[in-house]
Amino acid sequence: MENFIAGTLMLFSNSTSVLIFVGGLLGGMIFGAIPGVSMLTLAAILLPFTGHLSATDGIMLFSVIYCAGVFGGAITAILFNIPGAPENAPTAFDGYPMTQKGQAGKAVGAAVLCSAFGGTCSAILMMSATAVIANWAISAFGPPEVFALVFFGLAVASSVGAATLWKGWLSVLFGLMLATVGLDPVGGIERYDFDIPYLLAGIHFIPTILGFFAVSEVIIQMEKRARGTYEAPKVSLDFPSLVEFWRLKVAVIRSVVIGFFCGILPGIGAVLAAFMGYNEAVRWSRDKSKFGKGELEGVVSSETANNAATGAAMIPLLALGLPGGALTAMMVGVFQMHDMEPGPLVFINSGELIWVVFSAMFFANLCIFFLGWLQTKTVVHLLRIPFHFLAPAILMMATVGAYAIRGLTVDIVVMFIAGIAGFLLRRSGYSVAGIVLGIILGKIGEQTFAQAMQMLYYDPMEYLNRPIGLALILGGAATIVFNIYRALRFPAAARA
Amino acid sequence: MGLTRGQLFEVGFWLTFALGAFALTYQFNLEIEIYEFGAYGWPRGVILCIVIAVLGQVYHDVRFGQAHRAVIGEDEERPQHDASYILRMLAALGLPLAYALLLQPLGFYALTPLFILAFLYAAGERRWPWLLGVTAFIYGFLLIAFARLLYVGLPTGNVRPFYDFSNWLLVVIR
């Protein structure tokens, strides 16, 4: 506690640090809301300038951008079905249908509250036990466990948003197939590239997410206008009530645990956290069919989980020097620019830096609550703009977002093809959420499967010696068997 | 109970997709020294699961098809589509694709205002002041936000005079 107070005093007693804190917060929220551009772009732009800042201010700036950026993408996901980043994709599953039902204020309000809550809990957990948790997670979680986690996530995801269980599976499997395009993760052998150089690097998930969500949504709304059945969403500024939140307390706590846990795992981070948080909400729900149609619990679960991952992602970085994702890797760069190496020695040699960063993340999450509340009261009014005026703006933002990642016009073509495919698949009862999940988890899944098989000498029975992995594999298998049983016995009830 | 034409088409699509994807795995069925399953193991596993899921869907359609269609309202007659609907849907699907394909040669800066204008028209807007005003607003916002403030390098095209126009505009903006 003394360390935390000292870190807070250091942070707020220096006007430069305060300015950097506020700038990082606003910048992260704004950039996080722009698809494709994202907080990573802001971080990359700012990276060279951090050499002119003190090490403490530089690291603190990046940690604040991380917290605010993960939250920022939720707003566009909810209002326009455009996730600012992959970790906000599950927020759109239920957030956008809530907007269409005239509950945009409630959805954004829930995202604000849960992002702030998840992030704050994560920051507190991070402050209390960084070294202990990092050591445990790194030793207990190898590729076999990560693969088991992915398998478990995919098994649960098949029941989200499709007309039947089988179509849910086909959606996820289609995503897994798309993820195999490009070089295989072990031998670097070309697969499904049709001699097109662009496909060697695989299908990037940002254009596909933008296509499946934003572009397909625009086409669906255009179809409604052409049919004369379009209804503008009602604008509502109502925040969720305390009673509604109290009802979701279990989902929130579960998502904090899932988000924090996924965040610790290097290379997994907030994306898996958000999907797992959402999937678990579906799995534990008595009425799974309400998900994907505007269920508050869906928004709450994914936003709590992805923000809970932010603090956790700092644990392997600071305690072991292992970056878990692109932004934390840039933070290693900031450390190195100041002739420092993240790892256990940082706690001994630069304790004050660590505690300034911890307190900055804690206060950034609290600020998200107040700034997010203001944002809810203002940004929701964008929905008053007639959709046919918003549609080209959405398409243009998505176009810039798809192009900005790699500077390839092929990404824009991929995005629009994904949009048209998404439109046709959604009309036929398939789940674009499942496809996107398949694409994202497919890459992680195949890589960790290959590593796991090598580690286990190709003997699945070796899982008996790895209780965490075994529990996850059995949980996933049980979910599949239970879902098939329900689909065969009670097809109407099994409809996702 | 048989399958409807739409259901048959779906089954045919997935089986063709699975068969095609499986056939293509022979292009990369090379051994990897350090990995027993090779580059083809994972895709073939996924393809097998696709076939199982398709069979499950067929079973579902045959066994519960009618009841299920009744639940989700598929038995209701589909609305008849008039020429205006077809034209507008063709525009909604075709315009973005045409825009994406023309971006490389013509560039973002020259093509975007035309696309926004055409899309607004296809969406049913017929008032010229609104068509021009909204186009100018969105285009102006994109230029200021991305070309000037964020310095995002957008496609300039590679065909004259579009390429020259893009570069001229960038000089003016920046």
Coordinates of C-alpha atoms in Angstrom, one line a residue, chain A:
Chain A
M1 CA 0.0 0.0 0.0
E2 CA 2.8 2.3 0.8
N3 CA 4.4 1.6 -2.5
F4 CA 1.1 2.4 -4.3
I5 CA 0.7 5.7 -2.5
A6 CA 4.3 6.6 -3.3
G7 CA 3.7 5.7 -7.0
T8 CA 0.5 7.7 -7.0
L9 CA 2.2 10.8 -5.5
M10 CA 5.0 10.5 -8.0
L11 CA 2.5 10.3 -10.9
F12 CA 0.4 13.2 -9.9
S13 CA 3.1 15.5 -8.4
N14 CA 4.7 16.0 -11.8
S15 CA 2.8 18.1 -14.3
T16 CA 4.6 16.4 -17.3
S17 CA 3.5 13.0 -16.0
V18 CA -0.1 14.2 -15.6
L19 CA -0.1 15.5 -19.1
I20 CA 1.3 12.3 -20.5
F21 CA -1.2 10.3 -18.5
V22 CA -4.2 12.4 -19.8
G23 CA -2.8 12.3 -23.4
G24 CA -2.3 8.6 -23.3
L25 CA -5.8 8.1 -21.9
L26 CA -7.6 10.2 -24.6
G27 CA -5.3 9.0 -27.4
G28 CA -5.9 5.4 -26.5
M29 CA -9.7 5.8 -26.3
I30 CA -9.8 7.7 -29.7
F31 CA -7.4 5.4 -31.5
G32 CA -8.8 2.3 -30.0
A33 CA -12.2 3.2 -31.6
I34 CA -10.7 3.5 -35.1
P35 CA -10.7 0.0 -36.7
G36 CA -7.4 -1.1 -38.2
V37 CA -5.7 2.1 -36.9
S38 CA -6.1 1.0 -33.3
M39 CA -4.0 1.8 -30.2
L40 CA -1.0 0.0 -31.8
T41 CA -0.7 2.7 -34.4
L42 CA -0.6 5.4 -31.7
A43 CA 1.9 3.4 -29.8
A44 CA 4.1 2.9 -32.9
I45 CA 3.9 6.6 -33.7
L46 CA 4.9 7.5 -30.1
L47 CA 7.6 4.9 -29.7
P48 CA 10.5 7.0 -31.1
F49 CA 9.5 10.0 -29.0
T50 CA 9.6 8.1 -25.7
G51 CA 13.4 8.3 -25.9
H52 CA 13.0 11.9 -24.9
L53 CA 10.9 11.1 -21.9
S54 CA 12.0 9.5 -18.7
A55 CA 11.8 5.7 -18.5
T56 CA 9.0 6.0 -16.0
D57 CA 6.9 8.3 -18.2
G58 CA 7.5 6.3 -21.3
I59 CA 6.4 3.0 -19.8
M60 CA 3.5 4.7 -18.0
L61 CA 2.3 6.2 -21.3
F62 CA 2.2 2.8 -23.0
S63 CA 0.4 1.2 -20.1
V64 CA -2.3 3.9 -20.1
I65 CA -2.7 3.7 -23.9
Y66 CA -3.1 -0.1 -23.5
C67 CA -5.9 0.2 -20.9
A68 CA -7.8 3.0 -22.7
G69 CA -7.3 1.4 -26.2
V70 CA -8.9 -1.9 -25.3
F71 CA -11.9 0.0 -24.0
G72 CA -12.1 2.4 -27.0
G73 CA -13.0 -0.3 -29.5
A74 CA -16.1 -1.3 -27.7
I75 CA -18.0 1.9 -28.6
T76 CA -17.9 1.4 -32.4
A77 CA -18.5 -2.3 -31.9
I78 CA -21.8 -1.5 -30.0
L79 CA -23.0 1.4 -32.1
F80 CA -22.0 0.4 -35.6
N81 CA -21.0 -3.3 -35.4
I82 CA -17.4 -2.2 -36.2
P83 CA -15.0 -3.7 -33.5
G84 CA -12.1 -1.3 -33.0
A85 CA -9.9 -4.3 -32.4
P86 CA -10.2 -8.1 -32.4
E87 CA -10.7 -8.1 -28.6
N88 CA -13.8 -6.1 -29.1
A89 CA -15.4 -8.5 -31.6
P90 CA -17.4 -10.5 -29.0
T91 CA -18.8 -7.2 -27.7
A92 CA -20.4 -6.6 -31.0
F93 CA -22.2 -10.0 -30.9
D94 CA -24.7 -8.7 -28.4
G95 CA -23.9 -5.0 -28.3
Y96 CA -25.0 -4.2 -31.8
P97 CA -28.3 -6.1 -31.5
M98 CA -28.9 -4.1 -28.3
T99 CA -28.4 -0.9 -30.3
Q100 CA -30.9 -2.1 -32.9
K101 CA -33.4 -2.7 -30.1
G102 CA -32.9 0.8 -28.9
Q103 CA -30.7 0.0 -25.9
A104 CA -27.5 1.6 -27.1
G105 CA -27.1 3.6 -23.9
K106 CA -27.4 0.5 -21.8
A107 CA -24.9 -1.4 -23.9
V108 CA -22.3 1.4 -23.9
G109 CA -22.9 2.1 -20.3
A110 CA -22.4 -1.6 -19.4
A111 CA -19.2 -1.6 -21.5
V112 CA -17.9 1.5 -19.7
L113 CA -18.7 0.1 -16.2
C114 CA -17.4 -3.4 -16.9
S115 CA -14.2 -2.2 -18.7
A116 CA -13.4 0.0 -15.7
F117 CA -14.3 -2.7 -13.2
G118 CA -12.4 -5.4 -15.1
G119 CA -9.4 -3.2 -15.6
T120 CA -9.3 -2.0 -12.0
C121 CA -9.6 -5.5 -10.6
S122 CA -6.8 -6.6 -12.9
A123 CA -4.7 -3.7 -11.7
I124 CA -5.3 -4.6 -8.1
L125 CA -4.4 -8.3 -8.7
M126 CA -1.4 -7.2 -10.6
M127 CA -0.2 -5.0 -7.8
S128 CA -0.7 -7.7 -5.1
A129 CA 1.0 -10.7 -6.7
T130 CA 2.9 -10.0 -9.9
A131 CA 5.9 -12.2 -9.3
V132 CA 4.0 -15.1 -7.7
I133 CA 1.4 -15.3 -10.4
A134 CA 3.8 -14.9 -13.3
N135 CA 6.0 -17.8 -12.1
W136 CA 3.0 -20.0 -11.5
A137 CA 1.4 -19.3 -14.9
I138 CA 4.6 -19.7 -16.9
S139 CA 5.5 -23.0 -15.3
A140 CA 1.9 -24.5 -15.2
F141 CA 0.8 -23.3 -18.7
G142 CA 2.7 -24.8 -21.6
P143 CA 1.5 -25.4 -25.2
P144 CA -0.6 -28.5 -24.2
E145 CA -2.6 -26.4 -21.8
V146 CA -3.0 -23.5 -24.2
F147 CA -4.2 -25.9 -26.9
A148 CA -6.6 -27.4 -24.4
L149 CA -7.9 -23.9 -23.7
V150 CA -8.4 -23.1 -27.4
F151 CA -10.2 -26.5 -27.9
F152 CA -12.4 -25.7 -24.9
G153 CA -13.2 -22.2 -26.3
L154 CA -14.0 -23.6 -29.8
A155 CA -16.2 -26.3 -28.3
V156 CA -18.3 -23.7 -26.5
A157 CA -18.3 -21.2 -29.3
S158 CA -20.1 -23.5 -31.7
S159 CA -23.3 -22.8 -29.8
V160 CA -23.3 -19.0 -30.4
G161 CA -25.5 -17.2 -32.9
A162 CA -26.2 -19.9 -35.5
A163 CA -29.6 -21.3 -36.5
T164 CA -28.6 -24.9 -35.5
L165 CA -25.7 -26.5 -33.6
W166 CA -24.4 -27.9 -36.8
K167 CA -24.4 -24.6 -38.6
G168 CA -22.6 -23.1 -35.5
W169 CA -19.9 -25.8 -36.0
L170 CA -19.7 -25.3 -39.7
S171 CA -19.2 -21.5 -39.0
V172 CA -16.3 -22.2 -36.6
L173 CA -14.8 -24.9 -38.9
F174 CA -15.0 -22.5 -41.9
G175 CA -13.0 -20.0 -39.8
L176 CA -10.5 -22.7 -38.9
M177 CA -10.1 -23.5 -42.6
L178 CA -9.5 -19.8 -43.5
A179 CA -6.9 -19.7 -40.8
T180 CA -4.9 -22.5 -42.5
V181 CA -4.3 -20.3 -45.6
G182 CA -0.6 -19.3 -45.9
L183 CA 2.5 -20.8 -44.5
D184 CA 2.1 -23.7 -42.0
P185 CA 3.4 -22.8 -38.5
V186 CA 5.9 -25.6 -38.2
G187 CA 7.6 -26.2 -41.5
G188 CA 6.7 -23.0 -43.4
I189 CA 5.1 -25.0 -46.2
E190 CA 2.7 -23.1 -48.5
R191 CA -0.9 -24.0 -48.1
Y192 CA -4.0 -22.9 -50.2
D193 CA -2.0 -19.9 -51.6
F194 CA -2.9 -20.6 -55.2
D195 CA 0.5 -19.1 -56.1
I196 CA -0.8 -15.7 -55.0
P197 CA 2.0 -14.0 -53.0
Y198 CA -0.5 -12.1 -50.9
L199 CA -1.9 -15.3 -49.5
L200 CA 1.5 -16.6 -48.3
A201 CA 1.1 -14.4 -45.2
G202 CA -2.4 -15.8 -44.6
I203 CA -5.7 -14.0 -44.5
H204 CA -5.3 -11.1 -42.0
F205 CA -8.0 -11.2 -39.4
I206 CA -8.6 -7.4 -39.3
P207 CA -10.0 -7.1 -42.9
T208 CA -12.1 -10.3 -42.3
I209 CA -13.5 -9.0 -39.0
L210 CA -14.4 -5.7 -40.6
G211 CA -16.0 -7.5 -43.6
F212 CA -18.0 -10.0 -41.6
F213 CA -19.2 -7.4 -39.1
A214 CA -19.3 -3.9 -40.6
V215 CA -19.7 -4.5 -44.3
S216 CA -22.2 -7.4 -44.0
E217 CA -24.2 -5.2 -41.6
V218 CA -24.3 -2.4 -44.1
I219 CA -25.5 -4.8 -46.8
I220 CA -28.2 -6.2 -44.5
Q221 CA -29.5 -2.8 -43.6
M222 CA -29.4 -1.8 -47.3
E223 CA -31.5 -4.9 -48.0
K224 CA -34.0 -3.8 -45.4
R225 CA -34.3 -0.4 -47.0
A226 CA -34.7 -2.0 -50.4
R227 CA -37.5 -4.2 -49.0
G228 CA -39.0 -1.2 -47.1
T229 CA -38.7 -3.0 -43.7
Y230 CA -35.9 -0.8 -42.3
E231 CA -36.5 0.7 -38.9
A232 CA -34.1 3.2 -37.4
P233 CA -32.7 2.2 -34.0
K234 CA -34.3 4.2 -31.1
V235 CA -31.8 6.3 -29.3
S236 CA -31.7 5.7 -25.6
L237 CA -29.2 7.1 -23.0
D238 CA -30.3 4.8 -20.1
F239 CA -27.5 3.3 -18.1
P240 CA -28.0 -0.2 -16.9
S241 CA -29.6 -0.1 -13.4
L242 CA -27.8 -1.4 -10.3
V243 CA -30.3 -4.2 -10.1
E244 CA -29.4 -5.4 -13.6
F245 CA -25.7 -5.3 -12.7
W246 CA -26.3 -7.1 -9.5
R247 CA -28.0 -9.8 -11.5
L248 CA -24.8 -10.2 -13.6
K249 CA -22.4 -10.2 -10.7
V250 CA -21.4 -13.8 -11.3
A251 CA -20.7 -13.2 -15.0
V252 CA -18.6 -10.1 -14.1
I253 CA -16.5 -12.0 -11.5
R254 CA -16.1 -15.0 -13.8
S255 CA -15.0 -12.7 -16.6
V256 CA -12.4 -11.0 -14.4
V257 CA -10.9 -14.4 -13.5
I258 CA -10.9 -15.5 -17.1
G259 CA -9.6 -12.2 -18.5
F260 CA -6.9 -12.0 -15.9
F261 CA -5.9 -15.6 -16.4
C262 CA -5.8 -15.4 -20.2
G263 CA -3.9 -12.1 -20.0
I264 CA -1.0 -13.7 -18.2
L265 CA -0.4 -16.2 -21.0
P266 CA 2.1 -14.8 -23.5
G267 CA 0.8 -14.4 -27.0
I268 CA -2.8 -15.0 -26.0
G269 CA -3.9 -11.9 -24.2
A270 CA -7.0 -9.9 -24.5
V271 CA -8.4 -11.5 -27.7
L272 CA -8.8 -14.9 -26.2
A273 CA -9.9 -13.4 -22.9
A274 CA -12.8 -11.6 -24.6
F275 CA -13.9 -14.7 -26.5
M276 CA -13.5 -17.0 -23.5
G277 CA -15.4 -14.6 -21.3
Y278 CA -18.2 -14.4 -23.8
N279 CA -18.2 -18.2 -24.4
E280 CA -18.4 -19.0 -20.7
A281 CA -21.3 -16.6 -20.3
V282 CA -23.1 -18.6 -23.0
R283 CA -22.1 -21.9 -21.5
W284 CA -23.4 -21.1 -18.0
S285 CA -26.6 -19.5 -19.2
R286 CA -29.9 -21.3 -18.8
D287 CA -31.2 -19.8 -22.1
K288 CA -28.4 -19.8 -24.6
S289 CA -30.7 -18.8 -27.4
K290 CA -30.8 -15.2 -26.1
F291 CA -27.1 -14.6 -26.9
G292 CA -26.4 -12.9 -30.1
K293 CA -29.7 -11.2 -30.0
G294 CA -29.0 -8.3 -27.7
E295 CA -28.2 -9.9 -24.3
L296 CA -26.6 -7.5 -21.8
E297 CA -24.6 -10.3 -20.2
G298 CA -22.8 -10.9 -23.5
V299 CA -21.5 -7.3 -23.5
V300 CA -20.7 -7.4 -19.8
S301 CA -18.7 -10.6 -20.1
S302 CA -16.5 -9.8 -23.1
E303 CA -15.8 -6.2 -22.0
T304 CA -14.9 -7.2 -18.4
A305 CA -12.7 -10.0 -19.7
N306 CA -10.7 -8.0 -22.3
N307 CA -10.0 -5.2 -19.8
A308 CA -9.1 -7.6 -17.1
A309 CA -6.4 -9.0 -19.4
T310 CA -4.6 -5.6 -19.6
G311 CA -3.2 -5.6 -16.1
A312 CA -2.4 -9.3 -16.3
A313 CA -0.5 -8.8 -19.6
M314 CA 1.9 -6.6 -17.7
I315 CA 2.8 -9.5 -15.3
P316 CA 5.0 -11.6 -17.5
L317 CA 6.5 -8.5 -19.0
L318 CA 7.5 -6.9 -15.8
A319 CA 8.2 -10.0 -13.7
L320 CA 9.9 -12.2 -16.4
G321 CA 10.6 -9.9 -19.3
L322 CA 8.3 -11.8 -21.6
P323 CA 6.0 -9.6 -23.8
G324 CA 2.6 -11.1 -24.4
G325 CA 1.6 -9.1 -27.4
A326 CA 2.5 -6.3 -29.8
L327 CA 2.0 -3.4 -27.4
T328 CA 3.9 -5.1 -24.6
A329 CA 6.7 -5.9 -27.1
M330 CA 6.9 -2.2 -27.8
M331 CA 7.2 -1.6 -24.1
V332 CA 10.3 -3.8 -24.1
G333 CA 11.6 -1.4 -26.8
V334 CA 10.9 1.6 -24.4
F335 CA 12.8 -0.2 -21.6
Q336 CA 15.7 -0.8 -24.0
M337 CA 15.8 2.8 -25.2
H338 CA 16.6 3.6 -21.6
D339 CA 19.2 0.9 -21.2
M340 CA 17.0 -1.2 -19.0
E341 CA 15.7 -4.8 -19.4
P342 CA 12.3 -5.8 -18.0
G343 CA 12.4 -8.7 -15.7
P344 CA 12.9 -9.5 -12.0
L345 CA 15.7 -7.0 -11.6
V346 CA 13.4 -4.1 -12.5
F347 CA 11.6 -4.7 -9.2
I348 CA 14.9 -4.3 -7.3
N349 CA 16.6 -1.6 -9.3
S350 CA 13.6 0.5 -10.4
G351 CA 10.9 -0.2 -7.9
E352 CA 9.5 3.4 -8.2
L353 CA 9.0 2.9 -11.9
I354 CA 6.9 -0.2 -11.4
W355 CA 4.7 1.4 -8.8
V356 CA 4.1 4.5 -11.0
V357 CA 3.1 2.2 -13.8
F358 CA 0.8 0.2 -11.5
S359 CA -0.9 3.3 -10.1
A360 CA -1.2 4.8 -13.6
M361 CA -3.1 1.7 -14.8
F362 CA -5.3 1.7 -11.7
F363 CA -6.2 5.4 -12.2
A364 CA -6.6 5.0 -16.0
N365 CA -9.3 2.4 -15.4
L366 CA -11.0 4.7 -13.0
C367 CA -10.9 7.5 -15.5
I368 CA -12.4 5.2 -18.2
F369 CA -15.4 5.1 -16.0
F370 CA -15.9 8.9 -15.9
L371 CA -14.8 9.6 -19.5
G372 CA -16.8 6.6 -20.7
W373 CA -19.9 7.9 -18.9
L374 CA -19.5 11.3 -20.7
Q375 CA -18.9 9.4 -24.0
T376 CA -22.1 7.5 -23.5
K377 CA -24.1 10.6 -23.1
T378 CA -22.7 12.1 -26.3
V379 CA -21.6 9.5 -28.8
V380 CA -24.9 7.6 -28.8
H381 CA -26.4 10.6 -30.5
L382 CA -24.6 9.5 -33.7
L383 CA -27.4 7.0 -34.1
R384 CA -29.8 9.9 -34.9
I385 CA -28.0 10.3 -38.2
P386 CA -30.0 8.4 -40.9
F387 CA -28.5 5.1 -41.7
H388 CA -28.0 5.7 -45.4
F389 CA -25.8 8.7 -44.5
L390 CA -23.9 6.6 -42.0
A391 CA -23.4 3.6 -44.3
P392 CA -20.8 5.1 -46.7
A393 CA -19.0 6.6 -43.7
I394 CA -18.9 3.1 -42.0
L395 CA -17.6 1.6 -45.3
M396 CA -15.0 4.2 -45.7
M397 CA -13.7 3.9 -42.1
A398 CA -13.6 0.1 -42.6
T399 CA -11.7 0.6 -45.9
V400 CA -9.1 2.8 -44.3
G401 CA -8.8 0.4 -41.3
A402 CA -8.3 -2.6 -43.6
Y403 CA -5.7 -0.8 -45.7
A404 CA -3.8 0.8 -42.9
I405 CA -2.5 -2.5 -41.4
R406 CA -0.3 -3.6 -44.2
G407 CA -0.8 -1.0 -47.0
L408 CA -2.3 -3.6 -49.4
T409 CA -5.4 -2.9 -51.5
V410 CA -5.9 -6.7 -51.5
D411 CA -6.9 -6.4 -47.9
I412 CA -9.7 -4.1 -48.9
V413 CA -10.9 -6.6 -51.6
V414 CA -10.7 -9.4 -48.9
M415 CA -12.8 -7.2 -46.6
F416 CA -15.6 -6.6 -49.1
I417 CA -15.6 -10.3 -50.2
A418 CA -15.9 -11.2 -46.5
G419 CA -18.7 -8.7 -46.2
I420 CA -20.7 -10.2 -49.1
A421 CA -20.0 -13.8 -47.8
G422 CA -21.0 -12.7 -44.3
F423 CA -24.3 -11.3 -45.7
L424 CA -25.1 -14.5 -47.4
L425 CA -24.0 -16.7 -44.5
R426 CA -26.0 -14.7 -42.0
R427 CA -29.1 -15.0 -44.2
S428 CA -28.7 -18.7 -44.2
G429 CA -28.4 -19.0 -40.4
Y430 CA -24.6 -19.2 -40.0
S431 CA -22.7 -17.4 -37.3
V432 CA -20.2 -14.7 -38.4
A433 CA -19.0 -14.7 -34.7
G434 CA -18.1 -18.4 -35.0
I435 CA -16.2 -17.8 -38.3
V436 CA -14.2 -14.9 -36.7
L437 CA -13.5 -17.0 -33.6
G438 CA -12.3 -19.8 -35.9
I439 CA -10.0 -17.5 -37.8
I440 CA -8.4 -16.0 -34.6
L441 CA -8.2 -19.2 -32.5
G442 CA -7.3 -21.4 -35.5
K443 CA -3.8 -19.9 -35.8
I444 CA -3.1 -20.2 -32.1
G445 CA -4.7 -23.6 -32.0
E446 CA -2.7 -25.2 -34.8
Q447 CA 0.6 -23.8 -33.5
T448 CA 0.0 -24.9 -29.9
F449 CA -1.3 -28.3 -31.1
A450 CA 1.9 -28.9 -33.0
Q451 CA 4.0 -27.8 -30.1
A452 CA 1.9 -29.9 -27.7
M453 CA 2.2 -33.0 -29.8
Q454 CA 6.0 -32.7 -30.0
M455 CA 6.2 -32.2 -26.2
L456 CA 3.9 -35.1 -25.5
Y457 CA 5.6 -37.4 -28.0
Y458 CA 2.4 -37.7 -30.0
D459 CA 0.8 -39.6 -27.1
P460 CA -2.5 -37.9 -26.0
M461 CA -2.5 -40.1 -22.9
E462 CA 0.3 -37.8 -21.6
Y463 CA -2.4 -35.3 -20.8
L464 CA -3.1 -37.5 -17.8
N465 CA 0.0 -36.1 -16.3
R466 CA -1.1 -32.5 -17.0
P467 CA -4.2 -31.9 -14.8
I468 CA -5.1 -28.4 -16.1
G469 CA -4.9 -29.5 -19.7
L470 CA -6.8 -32.7 -19.0
A471 CA -9.6 -30.8 -17.3
L472 CA -9.9 -28.4 -20.2
I473 CA -9.9 -31.2 -22.8
L474 CA -12.5 -33.1 -20.8
G475 CA -14.6 -30.0 -20.4
G476 CA -14.5 -29.3 -24.1
A477 CA -15.4 -32.9 -25.0
A478 CA -18.2 -32.9 -22.5
T479 CA -19.6 -29.7 -24.0
I480 CA -19.6 -31.2 -27.5
V481 CA -21.3 -34.4 -26.3
F482 CA -23.9 -32.5 -24.4
N483 CA -24.6 -30.1 -27.3
I484 CA -25.0 -33.1 -29.7
Y485 CA -27.3 -34.8 -27.3
R486 CA -29.4 -31.6 -27.0
A487 CA -29.4 -31.1 -30.8
L488 CA -30.6 -34.7 -31.4
R489 CA -33.2 -34.8 -28.6
F490 CA -34.5 -31.2 -28.4
P491 CA -33.6 -29.5 -31.7
A492 CA -35.7 -26.4 -31.0
A493 CA -34.1 -25.9 -27.6
A494 CA -30.6 -26.5 -28.9
R495 CA -31.0 -23.7 -31.5
A496 CA -28.3 -21.1 -30.6

